[in-house]
Tab-separated table of C-alpha atoms in Angstrom:
chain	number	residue	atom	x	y	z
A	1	UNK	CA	99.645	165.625	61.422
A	2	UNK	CA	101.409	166.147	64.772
A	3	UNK	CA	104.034	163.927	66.027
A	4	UNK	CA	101.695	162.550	68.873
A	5	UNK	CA	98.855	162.036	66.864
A	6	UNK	CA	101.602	159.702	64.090
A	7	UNK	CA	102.895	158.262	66.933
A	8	UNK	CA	99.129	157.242	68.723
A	9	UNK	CA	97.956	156.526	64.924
A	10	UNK	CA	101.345	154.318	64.547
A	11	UNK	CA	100.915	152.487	68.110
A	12	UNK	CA	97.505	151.229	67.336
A	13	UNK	CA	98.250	150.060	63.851
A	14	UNK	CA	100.872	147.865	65.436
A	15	UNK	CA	97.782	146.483	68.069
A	16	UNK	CA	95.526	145.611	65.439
A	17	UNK	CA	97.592	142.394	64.387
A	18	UNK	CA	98.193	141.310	68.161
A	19	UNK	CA	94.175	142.091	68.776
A	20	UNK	CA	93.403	140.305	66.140
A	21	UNK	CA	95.248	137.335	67.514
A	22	UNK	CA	93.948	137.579	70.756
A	23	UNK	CA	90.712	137.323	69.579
A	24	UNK	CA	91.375	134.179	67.176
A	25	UNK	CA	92.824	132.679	70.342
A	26	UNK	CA	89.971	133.206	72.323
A	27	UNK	CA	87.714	131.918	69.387
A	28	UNK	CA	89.686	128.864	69.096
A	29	UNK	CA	87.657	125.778	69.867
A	30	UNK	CA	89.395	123.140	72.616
A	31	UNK	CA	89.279	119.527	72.172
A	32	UNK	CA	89.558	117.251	75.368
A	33	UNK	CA	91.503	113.872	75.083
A	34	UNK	CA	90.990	111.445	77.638
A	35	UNK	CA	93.386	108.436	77.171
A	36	UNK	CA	93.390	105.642	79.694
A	37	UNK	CA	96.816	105.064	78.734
A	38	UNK	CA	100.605	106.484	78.176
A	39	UNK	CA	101.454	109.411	75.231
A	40	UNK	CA	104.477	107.235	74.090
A	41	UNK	CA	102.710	104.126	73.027
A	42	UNK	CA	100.255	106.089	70.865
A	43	UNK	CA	102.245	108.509	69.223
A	44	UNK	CA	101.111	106.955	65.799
A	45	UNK	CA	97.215	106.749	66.990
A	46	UNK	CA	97.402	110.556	67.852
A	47	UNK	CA	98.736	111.600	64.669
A	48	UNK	CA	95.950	109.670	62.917
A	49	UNK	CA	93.455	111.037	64.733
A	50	UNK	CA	94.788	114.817	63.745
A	51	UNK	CA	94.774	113.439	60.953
A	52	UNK	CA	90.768	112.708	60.959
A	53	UNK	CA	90.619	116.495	61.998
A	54	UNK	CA	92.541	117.657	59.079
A	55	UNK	CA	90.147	116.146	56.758
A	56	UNK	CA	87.077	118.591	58.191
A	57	UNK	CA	89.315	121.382	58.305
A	58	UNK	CA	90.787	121.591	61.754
A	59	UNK	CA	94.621	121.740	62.269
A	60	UNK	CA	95.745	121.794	65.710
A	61	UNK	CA	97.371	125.146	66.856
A	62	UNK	CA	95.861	127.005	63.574
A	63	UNK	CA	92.247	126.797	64.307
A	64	UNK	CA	91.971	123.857	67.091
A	65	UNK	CA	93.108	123.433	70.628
A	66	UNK	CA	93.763	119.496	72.213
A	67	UNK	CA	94.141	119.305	75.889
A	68	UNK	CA	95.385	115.694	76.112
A	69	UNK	CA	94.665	113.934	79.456
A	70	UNK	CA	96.395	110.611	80.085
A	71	UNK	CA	95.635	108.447	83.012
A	72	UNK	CA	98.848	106.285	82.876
A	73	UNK	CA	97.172	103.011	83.066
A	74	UNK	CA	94.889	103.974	85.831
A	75	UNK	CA	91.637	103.797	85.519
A	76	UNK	CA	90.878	105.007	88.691
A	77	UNK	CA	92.443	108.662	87.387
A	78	UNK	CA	89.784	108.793	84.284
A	79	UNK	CA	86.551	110.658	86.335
A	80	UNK	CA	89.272	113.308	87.872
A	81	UNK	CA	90.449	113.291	84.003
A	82	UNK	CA	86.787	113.684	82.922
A	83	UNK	CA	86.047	116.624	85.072
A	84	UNK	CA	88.754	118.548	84.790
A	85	UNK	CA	88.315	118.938	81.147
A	86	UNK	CA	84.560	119.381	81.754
A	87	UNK	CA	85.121	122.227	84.282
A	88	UNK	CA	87.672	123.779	81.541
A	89	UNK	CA	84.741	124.121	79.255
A	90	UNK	CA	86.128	121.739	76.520
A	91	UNK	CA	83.949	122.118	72.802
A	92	UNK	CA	84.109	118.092	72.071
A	93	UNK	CA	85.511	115.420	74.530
A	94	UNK	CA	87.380	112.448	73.087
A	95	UNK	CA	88.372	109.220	74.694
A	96	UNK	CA	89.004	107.436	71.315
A	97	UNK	CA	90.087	103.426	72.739
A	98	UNK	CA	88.996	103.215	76.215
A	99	UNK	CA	85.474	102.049	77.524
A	100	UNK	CA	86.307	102.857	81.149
A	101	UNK	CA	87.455	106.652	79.549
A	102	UNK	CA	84.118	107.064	77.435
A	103	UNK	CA	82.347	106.156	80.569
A	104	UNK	CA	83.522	108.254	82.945
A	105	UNK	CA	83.750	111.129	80.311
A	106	UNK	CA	79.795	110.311	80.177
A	107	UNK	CA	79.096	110.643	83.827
A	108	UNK	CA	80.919	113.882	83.817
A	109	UNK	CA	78.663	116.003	81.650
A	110	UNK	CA	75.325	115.802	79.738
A	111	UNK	CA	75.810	118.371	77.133
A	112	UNK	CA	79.423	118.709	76.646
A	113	UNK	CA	79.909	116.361	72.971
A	114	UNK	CA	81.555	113.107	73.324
A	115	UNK	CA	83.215	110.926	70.681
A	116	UNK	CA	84.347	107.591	71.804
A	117	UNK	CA	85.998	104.369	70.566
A	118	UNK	CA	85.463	101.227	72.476
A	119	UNK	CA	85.905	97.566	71.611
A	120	UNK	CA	82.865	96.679	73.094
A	121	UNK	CA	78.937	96.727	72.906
A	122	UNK	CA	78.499	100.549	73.828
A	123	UNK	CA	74.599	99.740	73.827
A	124	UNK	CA	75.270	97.023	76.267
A	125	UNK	CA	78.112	98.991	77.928
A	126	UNK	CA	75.415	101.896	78.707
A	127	UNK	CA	77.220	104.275	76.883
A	128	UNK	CA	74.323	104.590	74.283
A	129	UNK	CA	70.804	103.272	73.260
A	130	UNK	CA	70.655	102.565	70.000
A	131	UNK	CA	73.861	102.477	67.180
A	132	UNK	CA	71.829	104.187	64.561
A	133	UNK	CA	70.462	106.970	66.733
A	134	UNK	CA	72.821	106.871	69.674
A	135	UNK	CA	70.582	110.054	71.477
A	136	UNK	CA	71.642	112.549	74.176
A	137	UNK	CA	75.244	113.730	73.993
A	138	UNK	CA	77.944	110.764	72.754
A	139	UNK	CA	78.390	109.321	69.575
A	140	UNK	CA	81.872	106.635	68.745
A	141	UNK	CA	82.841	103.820	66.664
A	142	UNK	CA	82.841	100.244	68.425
A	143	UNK	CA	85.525	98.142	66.862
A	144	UNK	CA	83.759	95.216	67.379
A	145	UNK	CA	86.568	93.333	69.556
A	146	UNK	CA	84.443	91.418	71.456
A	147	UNK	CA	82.580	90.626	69.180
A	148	UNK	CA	85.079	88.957	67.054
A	149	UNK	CA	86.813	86.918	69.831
A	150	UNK	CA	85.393	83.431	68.675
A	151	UNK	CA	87.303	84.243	65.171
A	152	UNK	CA	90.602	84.666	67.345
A	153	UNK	CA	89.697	81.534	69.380
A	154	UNK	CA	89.133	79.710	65.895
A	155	UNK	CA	92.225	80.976	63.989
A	156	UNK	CA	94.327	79.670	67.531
A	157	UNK	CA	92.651	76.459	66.645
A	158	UNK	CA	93.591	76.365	63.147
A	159	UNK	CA	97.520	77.001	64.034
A	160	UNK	CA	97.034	74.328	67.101
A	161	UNK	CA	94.452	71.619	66.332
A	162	UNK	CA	95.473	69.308	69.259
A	163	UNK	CA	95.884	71.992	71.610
A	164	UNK	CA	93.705	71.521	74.822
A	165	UNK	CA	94.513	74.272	76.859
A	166	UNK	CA	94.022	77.944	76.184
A	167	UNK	CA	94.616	80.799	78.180
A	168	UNK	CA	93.091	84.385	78.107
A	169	UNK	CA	94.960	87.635	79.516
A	170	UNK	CA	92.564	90.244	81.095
A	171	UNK	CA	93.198	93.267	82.684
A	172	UNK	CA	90.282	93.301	85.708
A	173	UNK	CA	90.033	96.701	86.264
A	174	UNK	CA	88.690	97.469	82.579
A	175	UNK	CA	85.436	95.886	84.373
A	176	UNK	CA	83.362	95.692	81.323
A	177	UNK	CA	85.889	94.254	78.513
A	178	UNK	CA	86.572	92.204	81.941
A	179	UNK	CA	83.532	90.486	82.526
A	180	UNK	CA	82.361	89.980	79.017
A	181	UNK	CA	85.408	88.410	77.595
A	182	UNK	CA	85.314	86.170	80.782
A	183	UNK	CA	82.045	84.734	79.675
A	184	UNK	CA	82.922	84.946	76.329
A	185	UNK	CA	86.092	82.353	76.909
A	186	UNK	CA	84.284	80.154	78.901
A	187	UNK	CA	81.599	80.079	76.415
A	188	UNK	CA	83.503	79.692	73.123
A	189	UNK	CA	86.287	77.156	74.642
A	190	UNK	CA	83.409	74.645	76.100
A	191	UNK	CA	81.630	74.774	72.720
A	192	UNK	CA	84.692	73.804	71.225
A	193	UNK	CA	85.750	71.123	73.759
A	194	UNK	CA	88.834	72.922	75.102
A	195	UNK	CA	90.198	74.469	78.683
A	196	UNK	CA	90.498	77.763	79.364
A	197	UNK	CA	92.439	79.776	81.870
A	198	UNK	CA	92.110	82.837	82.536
A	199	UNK	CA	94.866	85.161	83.818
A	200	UNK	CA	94.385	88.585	85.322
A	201	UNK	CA	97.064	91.569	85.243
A	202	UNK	CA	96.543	95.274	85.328
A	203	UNK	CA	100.137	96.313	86.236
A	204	UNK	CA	103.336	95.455	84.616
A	205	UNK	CA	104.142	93.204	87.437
A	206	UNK	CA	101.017	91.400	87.126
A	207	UNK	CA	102.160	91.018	83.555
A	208	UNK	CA	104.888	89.206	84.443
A	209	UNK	CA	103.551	87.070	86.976
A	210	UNK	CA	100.948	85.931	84.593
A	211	UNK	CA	103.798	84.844	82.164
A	212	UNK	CA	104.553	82.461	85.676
A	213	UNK	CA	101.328	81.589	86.233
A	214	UNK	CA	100.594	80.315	82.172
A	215	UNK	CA	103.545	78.317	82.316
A	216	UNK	CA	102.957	76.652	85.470
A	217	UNK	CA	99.721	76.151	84.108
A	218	UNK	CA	101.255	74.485	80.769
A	219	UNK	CA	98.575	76.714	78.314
A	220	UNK	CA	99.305	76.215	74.929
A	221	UNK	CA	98.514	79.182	73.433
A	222	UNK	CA	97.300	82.328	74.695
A	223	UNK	CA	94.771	85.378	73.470
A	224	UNK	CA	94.985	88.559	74.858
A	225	UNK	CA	91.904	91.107	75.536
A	226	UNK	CA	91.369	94.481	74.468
A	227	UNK	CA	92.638	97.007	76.657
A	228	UNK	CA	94.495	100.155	76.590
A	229	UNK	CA	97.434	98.784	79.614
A	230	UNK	CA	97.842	95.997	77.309
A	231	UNK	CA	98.428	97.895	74.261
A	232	UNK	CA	100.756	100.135	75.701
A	233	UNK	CA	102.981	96.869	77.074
A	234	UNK	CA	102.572	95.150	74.170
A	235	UNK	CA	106.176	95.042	73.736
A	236	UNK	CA	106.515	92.902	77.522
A	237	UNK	CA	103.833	91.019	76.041
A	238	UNK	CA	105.292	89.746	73.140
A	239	UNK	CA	108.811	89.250	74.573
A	240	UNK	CA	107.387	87.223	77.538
A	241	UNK	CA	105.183	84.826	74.978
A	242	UNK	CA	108.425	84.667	72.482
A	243	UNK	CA	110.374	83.603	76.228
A	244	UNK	CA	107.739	80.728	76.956
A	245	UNK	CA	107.252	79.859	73.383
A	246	UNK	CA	103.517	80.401	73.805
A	247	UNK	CA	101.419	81.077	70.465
A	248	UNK	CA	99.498	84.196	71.079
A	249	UNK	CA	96.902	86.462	69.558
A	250	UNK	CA	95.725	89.712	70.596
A	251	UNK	CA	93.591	92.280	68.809
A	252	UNK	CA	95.560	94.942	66.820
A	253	UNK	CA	98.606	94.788	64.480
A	254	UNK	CA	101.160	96.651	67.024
A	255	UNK	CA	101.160	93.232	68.756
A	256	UNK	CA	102.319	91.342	65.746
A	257	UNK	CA	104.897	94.358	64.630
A	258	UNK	CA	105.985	93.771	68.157
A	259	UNK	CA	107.499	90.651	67.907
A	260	UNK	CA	103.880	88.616	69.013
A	261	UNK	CA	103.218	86.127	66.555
A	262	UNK	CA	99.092	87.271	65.357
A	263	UNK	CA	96.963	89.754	65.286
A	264	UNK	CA	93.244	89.942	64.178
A	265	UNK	CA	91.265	93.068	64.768
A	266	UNK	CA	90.488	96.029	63.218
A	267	UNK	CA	92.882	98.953	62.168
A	268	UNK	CA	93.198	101.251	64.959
A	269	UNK	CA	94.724	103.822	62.556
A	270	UNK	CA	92.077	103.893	60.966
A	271	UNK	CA	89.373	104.013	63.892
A	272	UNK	CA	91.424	106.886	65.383
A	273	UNK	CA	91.227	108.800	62.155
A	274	UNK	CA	87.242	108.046	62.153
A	275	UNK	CA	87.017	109.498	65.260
A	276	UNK	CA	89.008	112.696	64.270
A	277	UNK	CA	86.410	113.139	61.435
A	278	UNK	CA	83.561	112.772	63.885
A	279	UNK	CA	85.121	115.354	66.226
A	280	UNK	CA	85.550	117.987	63.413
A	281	UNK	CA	82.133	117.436	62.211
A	282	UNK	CA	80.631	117.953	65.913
A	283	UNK	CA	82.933	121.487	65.506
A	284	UNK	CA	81.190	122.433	62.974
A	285	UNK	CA	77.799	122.115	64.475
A	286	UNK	CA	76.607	118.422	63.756
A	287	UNK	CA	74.590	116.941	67.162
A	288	UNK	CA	76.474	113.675	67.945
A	289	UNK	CA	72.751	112.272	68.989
A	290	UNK	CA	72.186	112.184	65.415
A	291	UNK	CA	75.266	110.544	64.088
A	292	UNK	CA	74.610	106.893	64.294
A	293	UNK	CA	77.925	104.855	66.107
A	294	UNK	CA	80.201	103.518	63.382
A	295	UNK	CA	80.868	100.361	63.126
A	296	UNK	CA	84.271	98.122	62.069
A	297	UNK	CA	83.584	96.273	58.926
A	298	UNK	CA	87.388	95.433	57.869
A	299	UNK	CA	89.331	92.958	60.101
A	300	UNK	CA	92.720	92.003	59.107
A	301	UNK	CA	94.743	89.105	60.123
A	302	UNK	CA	98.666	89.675	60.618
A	303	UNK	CA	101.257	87.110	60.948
A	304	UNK	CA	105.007	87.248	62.229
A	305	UNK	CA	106.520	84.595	60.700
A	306	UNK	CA	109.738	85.247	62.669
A	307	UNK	CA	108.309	85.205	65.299
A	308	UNK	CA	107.030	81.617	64.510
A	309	UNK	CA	110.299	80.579	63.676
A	310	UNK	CA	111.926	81.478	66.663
A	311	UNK	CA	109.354	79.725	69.251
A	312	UNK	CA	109.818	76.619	66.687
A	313	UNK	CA	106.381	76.625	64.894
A	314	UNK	CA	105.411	76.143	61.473
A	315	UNK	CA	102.218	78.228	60.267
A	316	UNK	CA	99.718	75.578	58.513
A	317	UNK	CA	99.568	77.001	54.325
A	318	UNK	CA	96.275	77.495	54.652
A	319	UNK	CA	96.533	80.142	57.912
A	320	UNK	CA	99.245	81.889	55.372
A	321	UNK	CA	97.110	82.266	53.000
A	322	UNK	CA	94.053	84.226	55.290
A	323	UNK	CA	96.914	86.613	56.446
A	324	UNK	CA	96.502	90.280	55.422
A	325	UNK	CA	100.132	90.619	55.934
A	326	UNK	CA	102.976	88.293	56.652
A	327	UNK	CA	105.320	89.909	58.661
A	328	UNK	CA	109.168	88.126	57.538
């Protein structure tokens, strides 16, 4: 063999390894993740959610892309979001806690896959017809948040029996969570013969001036609606009800691990992971019109019992005694 011939033989022996690469890298599938929040907040909800793709298979940089997309607590962001990752040519699209996300992702494409979570209705939020055979192109898990919030309003009732006054925190510009927890609230605290105010805030400012605005209003206790700005300043949330000694309840546990003193709702952990699961299965060729939208069966009730100590309130025995997990 000639030296040239070694040496050509040699140089495309080394190629085949980088070709080969090349060509896994082109056949890697991308995942678009539309978040109406901030990274930091869900650090823990992203790794369960590559989690959910790990259990069909898909590991993120080995044989799955993510292009994450976060809006920052703008909703108004989410369509650009939406069809940017549509014009990339994304395999699946995500948006795995926000209604406003799934939406606009939905009114971006008609054939590009979607998986979304939402706390609401999605039939009566438009995102799909029918749970069991959601049709088109979008598929999800509702968390049922809503629908739970005359348990929350009860369980505030049970800690505070001779409180007249409750207060609801809403972020406006999450328009659907907006309107139907309004009527919700009104609805629930008139049945049960009590006031209720509620407060809007979709900046962290707002926050803050709704703290002003519940205490010059003298509520008594407060619940908080599902929505992505409010999970991501859950911390401000809890500090400012621990300031103003107001009981509160919002939705998931990060509330209560952040110093607020309840928490019932479903684990988002484990929705997150459900919709990583859904994702790889769409990967693999499943038609999301044909997997019906999951629903949340397990709610759990947390308590931070320091939390009550420091605003000066004692938890009734038999509230304990519901809780999932007491937080000392």
């Amino acid at each position: 063999m000639r030296r040239r011939e070694f040496i050509t033989l040699l140089g495309s022996a080394a190629a085949w390894p980088l070709a080969a690469r090349a060509q896994q890298q082109r056949a890697m599938s991308v995942v678009g993740y539309i978040d109406a929040g901030s990274p930091e907040p869900a650090t823990h909800l992203v790794a369960a959610f590559r989690g959910g793709l790990g259990e069909t298979g898909f590991v993120e940089g080995r044989n799955v892309a993510i292009e994450y997309r976060w809006a920052h607590n703008i909703n108004e962001r989410l369509p650009e979001l939406a069809a940017n990752l549509v014009q990339r040519g994304v395999a699946v699209i995500v948006t795995p806690q926000s209604t406003a996300a799934a939406m606009a992702a939905k009114s971006a494409t008609r054939t590009i896959p979607i998986v979304f979570g939402t706390g609401s209705d999605p039939v009566q939020a438009g995102l799909v017809t029918s749970l069991n055979r959601p049709g088109g192109n979008i598929t999800g898990i509702t968390f049922m948040n809503v629908d739970i919030t005359a348990k929350r309003f009860g369980l505030l009732h049970e800690l505070l029996p001779n409180a007249a006054r409750f207060a609801v925190l809403i972020n406006p510009k999450n328009s659907v969570i907006a309107e139907t927890m309004t009527k919700e609230a009104e609805t629930i605290a008139s049945a049960m013969g009590r006031q209720v105010e509620v407060v809007n805030a979709s900046t962290n400012r707002e926050i803050d001036a709704a703290f002003a605005t519940l205490k010059q209003k003298r509520a008594e206790a407060l619940l908080v609606a599902p929505d992505t700005l409010m999970a991501n300043r859950r911390v401000q949330i809890a500090m400012l009800a621990v300031r103003q000694g107001i009981p509160m309840i919002a939705w998931g546990r990060e509330f209560a691990e952040a110093g607020g003193l309840m928490s019932y709702g479903t684990n988002l952990m484990e929705t997150y992971r459900q919709t990583g699961i859904y994702t790889g299965r769409i990967l693999k060729g499943e038609n999301p019109a044909d997997l019906p939208v999951l629903r949340a069966t397990k709610f759990e009730l947390v308590i931070n019992l320091q939390t009550a100590r420091t605003i000066g309130l004692e938890i009734p025995p038999t509230l304990l005694a519901l809780a999932d997990e007491v937080i000392e």
